[in-house]
Coordinates of C-alpha atoms in Angstrom, one line a residue:
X1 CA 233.1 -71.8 113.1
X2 CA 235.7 -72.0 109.9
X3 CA 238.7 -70.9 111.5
X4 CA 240.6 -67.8 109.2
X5 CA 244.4 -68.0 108.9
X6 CA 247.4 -65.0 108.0
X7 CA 248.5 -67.6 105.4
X8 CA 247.3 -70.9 103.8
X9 CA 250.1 -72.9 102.5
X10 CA 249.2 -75.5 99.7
X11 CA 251.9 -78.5 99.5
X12 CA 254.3 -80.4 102.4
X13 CA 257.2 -80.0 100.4
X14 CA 260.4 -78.3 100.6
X15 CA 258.9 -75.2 99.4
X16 CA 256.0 -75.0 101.5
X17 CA 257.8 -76.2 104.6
X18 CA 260.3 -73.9 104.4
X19 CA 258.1 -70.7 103.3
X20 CA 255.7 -71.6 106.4
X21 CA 258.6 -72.0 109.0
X22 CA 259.5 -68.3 107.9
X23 CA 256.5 -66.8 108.5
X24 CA 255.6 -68.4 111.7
X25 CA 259.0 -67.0 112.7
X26 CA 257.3 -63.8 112.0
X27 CA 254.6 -64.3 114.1
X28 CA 251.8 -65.2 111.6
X29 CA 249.2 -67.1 112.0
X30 CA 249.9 -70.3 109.0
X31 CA 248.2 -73.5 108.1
X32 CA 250.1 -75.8 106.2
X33 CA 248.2 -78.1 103.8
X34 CA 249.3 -81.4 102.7
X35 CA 248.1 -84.4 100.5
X36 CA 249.6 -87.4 102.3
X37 CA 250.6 -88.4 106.1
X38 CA 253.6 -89.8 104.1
X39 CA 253.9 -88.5 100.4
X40 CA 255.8 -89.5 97.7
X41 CA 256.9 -85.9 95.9
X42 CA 259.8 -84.5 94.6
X43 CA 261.5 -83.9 98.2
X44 CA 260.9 -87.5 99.6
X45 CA 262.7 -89.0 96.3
X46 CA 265.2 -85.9 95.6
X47 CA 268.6 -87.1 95.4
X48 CA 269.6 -84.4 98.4
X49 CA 272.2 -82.9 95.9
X50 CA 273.1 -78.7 97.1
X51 CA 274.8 -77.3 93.1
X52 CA 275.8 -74.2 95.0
X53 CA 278.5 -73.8 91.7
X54 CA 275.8 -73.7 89.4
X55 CA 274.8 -70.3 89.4
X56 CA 275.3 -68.4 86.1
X57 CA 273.8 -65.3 86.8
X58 CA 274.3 -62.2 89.3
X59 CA 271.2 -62.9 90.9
X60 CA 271.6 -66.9 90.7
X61 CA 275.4 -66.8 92.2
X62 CA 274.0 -64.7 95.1
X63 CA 271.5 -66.6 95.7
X64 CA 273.3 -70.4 95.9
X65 CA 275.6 -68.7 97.8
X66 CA 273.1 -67.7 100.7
X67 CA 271.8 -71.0 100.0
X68 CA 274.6 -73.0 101.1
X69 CA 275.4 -70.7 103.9
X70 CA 272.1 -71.7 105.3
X71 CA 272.4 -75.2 105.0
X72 CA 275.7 -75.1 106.5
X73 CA 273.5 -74.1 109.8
X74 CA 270.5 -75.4 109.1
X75 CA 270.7 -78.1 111.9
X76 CA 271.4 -75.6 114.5
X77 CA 268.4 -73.3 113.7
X78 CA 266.0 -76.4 113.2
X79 CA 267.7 -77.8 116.1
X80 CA 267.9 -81.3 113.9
X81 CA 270.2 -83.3 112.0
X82 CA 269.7 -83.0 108.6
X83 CA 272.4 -85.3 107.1
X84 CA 274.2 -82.1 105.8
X85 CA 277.7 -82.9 104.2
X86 CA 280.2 -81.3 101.9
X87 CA 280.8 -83.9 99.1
X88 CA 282.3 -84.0 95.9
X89 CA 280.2 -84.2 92.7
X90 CA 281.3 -86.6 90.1
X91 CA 280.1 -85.8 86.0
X92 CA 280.4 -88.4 84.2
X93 CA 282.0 -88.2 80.7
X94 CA 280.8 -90.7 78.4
X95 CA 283.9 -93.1 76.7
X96 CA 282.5 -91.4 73.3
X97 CA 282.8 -88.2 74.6
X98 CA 285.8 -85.2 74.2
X99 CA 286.2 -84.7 77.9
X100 CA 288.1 -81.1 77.1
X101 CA 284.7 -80.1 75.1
X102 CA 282.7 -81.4 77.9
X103 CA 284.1 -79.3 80.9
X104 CA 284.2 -76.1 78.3
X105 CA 280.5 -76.2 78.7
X106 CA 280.6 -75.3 82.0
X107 CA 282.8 -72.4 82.4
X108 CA 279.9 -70.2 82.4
X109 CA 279.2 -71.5 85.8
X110 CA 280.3 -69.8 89.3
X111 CA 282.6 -72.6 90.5
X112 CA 284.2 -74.1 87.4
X113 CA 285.1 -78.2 87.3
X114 CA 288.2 -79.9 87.7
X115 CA 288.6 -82.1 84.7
X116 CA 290.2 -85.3 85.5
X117 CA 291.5 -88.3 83.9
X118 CA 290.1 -91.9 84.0
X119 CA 292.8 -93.0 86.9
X120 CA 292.0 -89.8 88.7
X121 CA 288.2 -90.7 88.4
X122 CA 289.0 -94.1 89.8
X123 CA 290.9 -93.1 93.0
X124 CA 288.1 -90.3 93.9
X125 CA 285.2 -92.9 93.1
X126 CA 286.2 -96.6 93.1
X127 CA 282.6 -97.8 91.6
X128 CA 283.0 -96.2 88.6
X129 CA 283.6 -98.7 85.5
X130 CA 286.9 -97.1 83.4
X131 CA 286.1 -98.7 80.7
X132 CA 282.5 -96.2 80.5
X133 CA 284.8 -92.9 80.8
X134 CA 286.8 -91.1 79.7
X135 CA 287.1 -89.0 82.0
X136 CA 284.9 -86.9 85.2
X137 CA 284.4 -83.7 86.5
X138 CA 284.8 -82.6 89.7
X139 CA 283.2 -79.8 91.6
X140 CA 282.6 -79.2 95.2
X141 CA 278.7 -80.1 96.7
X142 CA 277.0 -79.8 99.2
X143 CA 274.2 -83.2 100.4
X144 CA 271.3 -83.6 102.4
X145 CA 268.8 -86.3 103.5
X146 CA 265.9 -83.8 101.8
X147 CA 263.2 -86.0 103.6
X148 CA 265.1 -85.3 106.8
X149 CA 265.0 -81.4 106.1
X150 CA 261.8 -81.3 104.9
X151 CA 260.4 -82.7 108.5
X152 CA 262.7 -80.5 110.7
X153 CA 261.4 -77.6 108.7
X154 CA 257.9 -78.8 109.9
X155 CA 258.9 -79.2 113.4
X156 CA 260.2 -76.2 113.8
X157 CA 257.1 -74.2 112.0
X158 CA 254.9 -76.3 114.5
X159 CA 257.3 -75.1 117.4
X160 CA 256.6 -71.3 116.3
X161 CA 253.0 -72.2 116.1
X162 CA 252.5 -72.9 113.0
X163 CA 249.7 -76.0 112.2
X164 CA 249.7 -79.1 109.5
X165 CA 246.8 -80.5 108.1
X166 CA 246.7 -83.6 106.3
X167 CA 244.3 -83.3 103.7
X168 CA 244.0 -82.8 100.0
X169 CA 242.9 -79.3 98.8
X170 CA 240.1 -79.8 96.3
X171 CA 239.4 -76.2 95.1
X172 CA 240.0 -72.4 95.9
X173 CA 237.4 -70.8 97.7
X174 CA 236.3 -68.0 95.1
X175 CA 234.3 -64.8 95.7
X176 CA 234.5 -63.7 92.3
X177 CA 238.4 -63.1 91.5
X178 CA 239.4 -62.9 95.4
X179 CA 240.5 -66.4 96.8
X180 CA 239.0 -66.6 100.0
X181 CA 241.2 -70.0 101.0
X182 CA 240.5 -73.5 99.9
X183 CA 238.1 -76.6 100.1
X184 CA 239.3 -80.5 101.5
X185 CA 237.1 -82.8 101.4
X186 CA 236.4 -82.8 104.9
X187 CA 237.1 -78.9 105.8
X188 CA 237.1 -75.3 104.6
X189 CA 240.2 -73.4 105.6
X190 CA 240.2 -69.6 105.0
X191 CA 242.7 -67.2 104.7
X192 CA 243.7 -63.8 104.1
X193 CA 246.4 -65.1 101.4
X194 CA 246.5 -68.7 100.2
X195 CA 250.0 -69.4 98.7
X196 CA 250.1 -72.5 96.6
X197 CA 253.4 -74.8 96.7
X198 CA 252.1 -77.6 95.1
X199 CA 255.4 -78.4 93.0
X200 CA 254.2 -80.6 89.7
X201 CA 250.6 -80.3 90.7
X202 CA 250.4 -76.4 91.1
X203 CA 249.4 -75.8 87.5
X204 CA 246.6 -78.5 87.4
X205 CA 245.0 -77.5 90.2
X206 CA 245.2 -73.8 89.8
X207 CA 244.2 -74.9 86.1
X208 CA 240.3 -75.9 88.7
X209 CA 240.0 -72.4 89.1
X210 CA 240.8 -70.8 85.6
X211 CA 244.0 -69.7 86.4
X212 CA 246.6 -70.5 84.5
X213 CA 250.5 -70.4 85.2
X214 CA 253.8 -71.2 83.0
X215 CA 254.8 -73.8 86.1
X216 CA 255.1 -77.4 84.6
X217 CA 256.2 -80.8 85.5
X218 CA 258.3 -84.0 84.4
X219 CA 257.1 -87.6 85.9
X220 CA 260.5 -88.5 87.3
X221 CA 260.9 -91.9 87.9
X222 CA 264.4 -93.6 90.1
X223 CA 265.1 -96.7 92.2
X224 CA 265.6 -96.6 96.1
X225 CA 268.3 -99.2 97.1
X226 CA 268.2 -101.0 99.7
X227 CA 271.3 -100.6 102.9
X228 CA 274.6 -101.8 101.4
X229 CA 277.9 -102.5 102.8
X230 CA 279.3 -100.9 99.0
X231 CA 280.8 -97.7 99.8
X232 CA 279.7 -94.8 97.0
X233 CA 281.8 -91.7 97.6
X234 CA 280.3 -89.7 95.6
X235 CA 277.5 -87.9 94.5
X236 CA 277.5 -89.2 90.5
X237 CA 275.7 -87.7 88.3
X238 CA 276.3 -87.1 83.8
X239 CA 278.4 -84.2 83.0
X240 CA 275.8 -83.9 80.1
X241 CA 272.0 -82.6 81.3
X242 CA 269.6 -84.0 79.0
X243 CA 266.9 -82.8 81.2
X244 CA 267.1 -79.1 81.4
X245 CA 267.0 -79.6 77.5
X246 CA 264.6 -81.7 77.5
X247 CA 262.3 -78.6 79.5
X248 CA 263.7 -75.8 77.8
X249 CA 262.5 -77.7 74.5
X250 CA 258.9 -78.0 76.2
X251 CA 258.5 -74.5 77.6
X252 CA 260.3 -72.0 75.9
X253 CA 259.0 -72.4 72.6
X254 CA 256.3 -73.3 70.0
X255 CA 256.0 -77.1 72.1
X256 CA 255.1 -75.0 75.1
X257 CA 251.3 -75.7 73.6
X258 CA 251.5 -79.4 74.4
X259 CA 250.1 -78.4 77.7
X260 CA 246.8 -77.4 76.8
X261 CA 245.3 -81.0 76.2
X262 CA 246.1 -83.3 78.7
X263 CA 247.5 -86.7 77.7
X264 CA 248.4 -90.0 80.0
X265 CA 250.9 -90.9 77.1
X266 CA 255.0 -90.1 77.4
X267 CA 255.7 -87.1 74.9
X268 CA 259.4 -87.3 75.4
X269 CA 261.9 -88.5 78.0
X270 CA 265.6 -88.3 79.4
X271 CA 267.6 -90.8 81.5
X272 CA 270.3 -89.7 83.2
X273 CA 272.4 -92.3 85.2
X274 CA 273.0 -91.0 88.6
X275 CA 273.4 -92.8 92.2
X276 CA 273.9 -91.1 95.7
X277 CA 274.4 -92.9 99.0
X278 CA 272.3 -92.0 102.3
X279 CA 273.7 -91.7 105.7
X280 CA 271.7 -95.3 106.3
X281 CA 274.2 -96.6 103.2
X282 CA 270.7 -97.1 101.1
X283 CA 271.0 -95.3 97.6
X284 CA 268.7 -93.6 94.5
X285 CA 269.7 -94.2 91.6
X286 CA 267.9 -93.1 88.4
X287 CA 266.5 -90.8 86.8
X288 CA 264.2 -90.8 84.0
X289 CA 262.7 -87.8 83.3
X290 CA 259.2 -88.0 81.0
X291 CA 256.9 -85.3 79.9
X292 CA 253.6 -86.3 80.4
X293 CA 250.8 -83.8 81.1
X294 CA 248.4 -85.8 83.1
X295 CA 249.9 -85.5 86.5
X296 CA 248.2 -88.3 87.5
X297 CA 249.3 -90.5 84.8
X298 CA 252.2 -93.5 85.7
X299 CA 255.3 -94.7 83.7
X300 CA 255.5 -98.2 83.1
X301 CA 257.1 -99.8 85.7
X302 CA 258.7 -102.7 84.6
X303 CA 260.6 -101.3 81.7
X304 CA 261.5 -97.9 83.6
X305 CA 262.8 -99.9 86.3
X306 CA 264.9 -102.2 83.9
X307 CA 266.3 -99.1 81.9
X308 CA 267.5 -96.9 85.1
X309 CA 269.2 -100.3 86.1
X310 CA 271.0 -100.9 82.8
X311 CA 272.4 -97.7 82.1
X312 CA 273.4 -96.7 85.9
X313 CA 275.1 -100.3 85.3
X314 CA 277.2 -99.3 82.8
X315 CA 278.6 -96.8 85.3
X316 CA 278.4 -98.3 88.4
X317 CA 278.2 -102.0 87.7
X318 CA 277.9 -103.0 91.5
X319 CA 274.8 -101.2 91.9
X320 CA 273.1 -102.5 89.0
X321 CA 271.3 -105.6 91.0
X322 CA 271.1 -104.8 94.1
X323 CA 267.2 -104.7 95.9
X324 CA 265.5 -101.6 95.7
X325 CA 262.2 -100.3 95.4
X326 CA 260.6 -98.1 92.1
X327 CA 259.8 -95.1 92.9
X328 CA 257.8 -92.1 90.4
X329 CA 256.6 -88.4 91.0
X330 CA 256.5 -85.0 89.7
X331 CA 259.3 -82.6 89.6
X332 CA 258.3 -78.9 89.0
X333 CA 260.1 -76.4 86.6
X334 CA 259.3 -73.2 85.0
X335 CA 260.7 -71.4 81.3
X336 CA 264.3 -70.1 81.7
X337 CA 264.8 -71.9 84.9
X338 CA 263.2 -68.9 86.7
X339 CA 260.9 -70.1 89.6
X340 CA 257.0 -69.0 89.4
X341 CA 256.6 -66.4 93.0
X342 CA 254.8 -64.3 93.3
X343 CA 250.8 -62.9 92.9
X344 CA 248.7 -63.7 89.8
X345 CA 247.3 -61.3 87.8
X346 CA 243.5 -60.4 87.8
X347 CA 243.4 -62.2 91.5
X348 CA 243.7 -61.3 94.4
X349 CA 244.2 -63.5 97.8
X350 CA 246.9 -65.5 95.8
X351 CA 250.5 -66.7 95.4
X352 CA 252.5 -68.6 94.1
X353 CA 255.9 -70.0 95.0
X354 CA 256.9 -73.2 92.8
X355 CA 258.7 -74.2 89.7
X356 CA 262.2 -73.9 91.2
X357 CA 265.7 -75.3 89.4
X358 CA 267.9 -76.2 92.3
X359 CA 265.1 -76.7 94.8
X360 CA 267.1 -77.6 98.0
X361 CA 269.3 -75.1 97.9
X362 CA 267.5 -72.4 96.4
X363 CA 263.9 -73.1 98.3
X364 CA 265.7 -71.7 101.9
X365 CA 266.9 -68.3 101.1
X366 CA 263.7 -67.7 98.7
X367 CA 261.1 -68.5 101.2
X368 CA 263.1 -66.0 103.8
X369 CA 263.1 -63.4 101.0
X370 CA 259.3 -64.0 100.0
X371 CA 258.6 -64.2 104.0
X372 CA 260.0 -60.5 104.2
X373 CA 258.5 -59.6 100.8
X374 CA 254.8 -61.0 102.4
X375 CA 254.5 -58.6 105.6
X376 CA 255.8 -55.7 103.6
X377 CA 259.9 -55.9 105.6
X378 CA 262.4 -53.9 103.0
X379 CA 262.8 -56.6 100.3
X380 CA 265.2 -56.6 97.0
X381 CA 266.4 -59.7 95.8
X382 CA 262.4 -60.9 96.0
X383 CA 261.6 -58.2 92.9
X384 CA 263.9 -60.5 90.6
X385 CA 261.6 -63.1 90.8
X386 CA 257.7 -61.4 91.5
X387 CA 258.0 -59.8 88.3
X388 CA 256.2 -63.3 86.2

C-alpha cells in the first residue's frame, strides 16, 4: 500500500533540508526526496559564504539578519558542527579600477565596506598579488562548510521523524490540476502537498507537467583544491558582480524568452575569480557562471578549468597550480532576486520554494517562516514572498 505523507519534499539541498527539518519539528509527517546518495548541486559546491550586509531592502535587511542569528546557533540546535565562522570578506578591485567609484556602489547595502588601500589589502590577505589591485573592500561575513549544514539539517529532520529517499522524482502524480505527489522510477509517494525544491532543475521538471515558473538557472562551474599548508584568510571574492547582471539581463526583460527553446549551447557567461579555504585547508576557487538552458547540458572542461585557473591567478598566484578537481552544477535564481515560494496558480497540491539569492543564509529563516505559513501558525514576513 503507497504510503500518503503531510508533505513531499522534492530536492536534498539546502532548501529542502532545511524546510523538511521545520516541519517535522512541527510534527508532520515529511518525505524528503533526493536525486543522488551523494550529489553534486549548488550546496555541495557553494562556497559557504553568509552576505548577511547585503540586504538592500526592509524586508531583505530583516531577513539576513535572522539569518545570521540562526547560523550563529545553528550547531547547538542541529546538535553538529557546521564549520560556522565569522570571517572577513575581501572585494577585489581591479588595478584598472577607481576604488572610490567601486565602494560607492555599495552604499545602498545594510553594512557598508571599508575601502582600503593596496598595503592594507596585503596585511588582511597576504595571497593577494598588489600588483592586481588597487585596492579591496572589506565587510564582515559570516562561513560555513554548506555540505556540512546541509547533512546536519538531514539528521536532525530524520531525528524528528522525518524520512529520506534516494531516488529521482520522474513526474507529478496528476488528477486533473491536483498534484497527488510524485512518480520515481521505482515508487509512488503521495502526499497531501508536494513542495518542490529542486534548485536549477525546479523549472524543467515542473516544465513535465505544464507548469511553468519564472525560476531559472546558471551552469556554475569552480575547482575544488586539494588540502594545502597555504594559509587563505579570507573569503575573496570581485568587488564587481558580473553575475547578478548577467541574470537580471536574462530574466527581467525581453531575453527572458530565451527559455522557451532549450539549447545545450553557452548563451552568455561570467567568471568571477573567487577562492575560500575549508576547515580541512582544501579550497574552491572559481566561478564561471554560463546560461545554458538545457540543465543537463556540460561546459567544456578543459578550457573552463584553464580559465578559472588563470584569472584566480592573477589574484592569488599561489593557488593557481595547485591539484584540484572540476567541478559543474546548477545554481537557481529568480527576476529581481526575489525567491519563487509559494502555491502555483490553477493547481492545487503544490509549492514551490526555490530560486533564492543568498541561499545559505536566507534558506533558514525562510523555510521557518514557510513551515509556520504551511500549518496555517500566524505568518507575516512569508506574504512578502507567496505573492509570485
Amino acid at each position: 500500500m503507497t504510503a500518503t505523507y503531510d508533505y513531499l519534499i522534492i530536492g536534498g539541498g539546502i532548501t529542502g533540508s532545511a524546510l523538511g527539518y521545520e516541519l517535522a519539528r512541527k510534527g508532520q509527517k515529511v518525505l524528503l526526496l533526493e536525486r543522488e546518495p551523494a550529489p553534486g548541486n549548488a550546496t555541495m559546491y557553494s562556497y559557504g559564504g553568509l552576505a548577511y550586509w547585503s540586504g538592500t531592502t526592509e524586508i531583505t535587511r530583516k531577513l539576513y539578519r535572522e539569518g545570521i542569528d540562526i547560523h550563529r546557533n545553528l550547531c547547538n540546535e542541529l546538535e553538529a558542527d557546521t564549520e560556522f565562522r565569522e570571517i572577513d570578506l575581501v572585494l577585489t578591485i581591479g588595478a584598472g579600477e577607481d576604488p572610490v567609484a567601486v565602494a560607492k556602489s555599495f552604499e545602498g547595502f545594510d553594512i557598508r565596506p571599508e575601502l582600503l588601500d593596496v598595503r592594507e589589502a596585503i596585511e588582511l590577505e597576504p595571497l593577494l598579488d598588489p600588483d592586481a589591485i588597487s585596492g579591496v573592500l572589506r565587510l564582515p561575513h559570516g562561513h560555513i562548510n554548506a555540505g556540512k549544514t546541509n547533512r546536519a539539517y538531514q539528521d536532525a529532520f530524520r531525528r524528528h521523524g522525518g524520512a529520506i529517499a534516494i531516488e529521482p522524482a520522474i513526474e507529478l502524480i496528476l488528477d486533473d490540476r491536483i498534484v497527488r505527489g510524485v512518480r520515481t522510477p521505482v515508487s509512488e509517494y503521495r502526499a497531501r502537498t508536494t513542495i518542490v525544491c529542486a534548485g536549477g532543475l525546479t523549472r524543467s521538471f515542473l516544465q513535465k507537467a505544464g507548469i511553468s515558473v519564472r525560476c531559472y538557472f546558471t551552469r556554475a562551474a569552480m575547482i575544488a583544491l586539494e588540502p594545502t599548508d597555504l594559509e587563505l584568510r579570507t573569503l575573496v571574492m570581485p568587488a564587481t558582480g558580473r553575475r547578478i547582471f548577467l541574470e537580471r539581463q536574462v530574466s527581467e526583460g525581453e531575453r527572458e524568452g530565451i527559455w522557451d527553446e532549450t539549447t545545450a549551447e553557452a548563451i552568455d557567461s561570467v567568471l568571477e575569480p573567487g577562492a575560500i579555504q575549508f576547515g580541512d585547508r582544501s579550497l574552491y576557487i572559481g566561478q564561471v557562471s554560463a546560461i545554458v538552458t538545457d540543465p543537463f547540458a556540460r561546459l567544456d572542461a578543459e578550457s573552463t578549468e584553464a580559465n578559472i585557473r588563470n584569472l584566480v591567478g592573477q589574484f592569488l598566484p599561489a593557488l593557481r597550480d595547485l591539484p584540484g578537481t572540476y567541478r559543474e552544477c546548477l545554481v537557481a535564481f529568480a527576476p529581481f532576486n526575489r525567491p519563487v515560494i509559494g502555491p502555483i496558480d490553477g493547481f492545487e497540491g503544490i509549492q514551490v520554494f526555490s530560486g533564492f539569492t543568498s541561499t545559505l543564509v536566507a534558506a533558514p529563516p525562510l523555510a521557518k517562516h514557510f513551515a509556520r505559513y504551511l500549518v496555517g501558525e500566524p505568518e507575516e514576513m512569508i506574504g512578502e514572498f507567496t505573492d509570485n
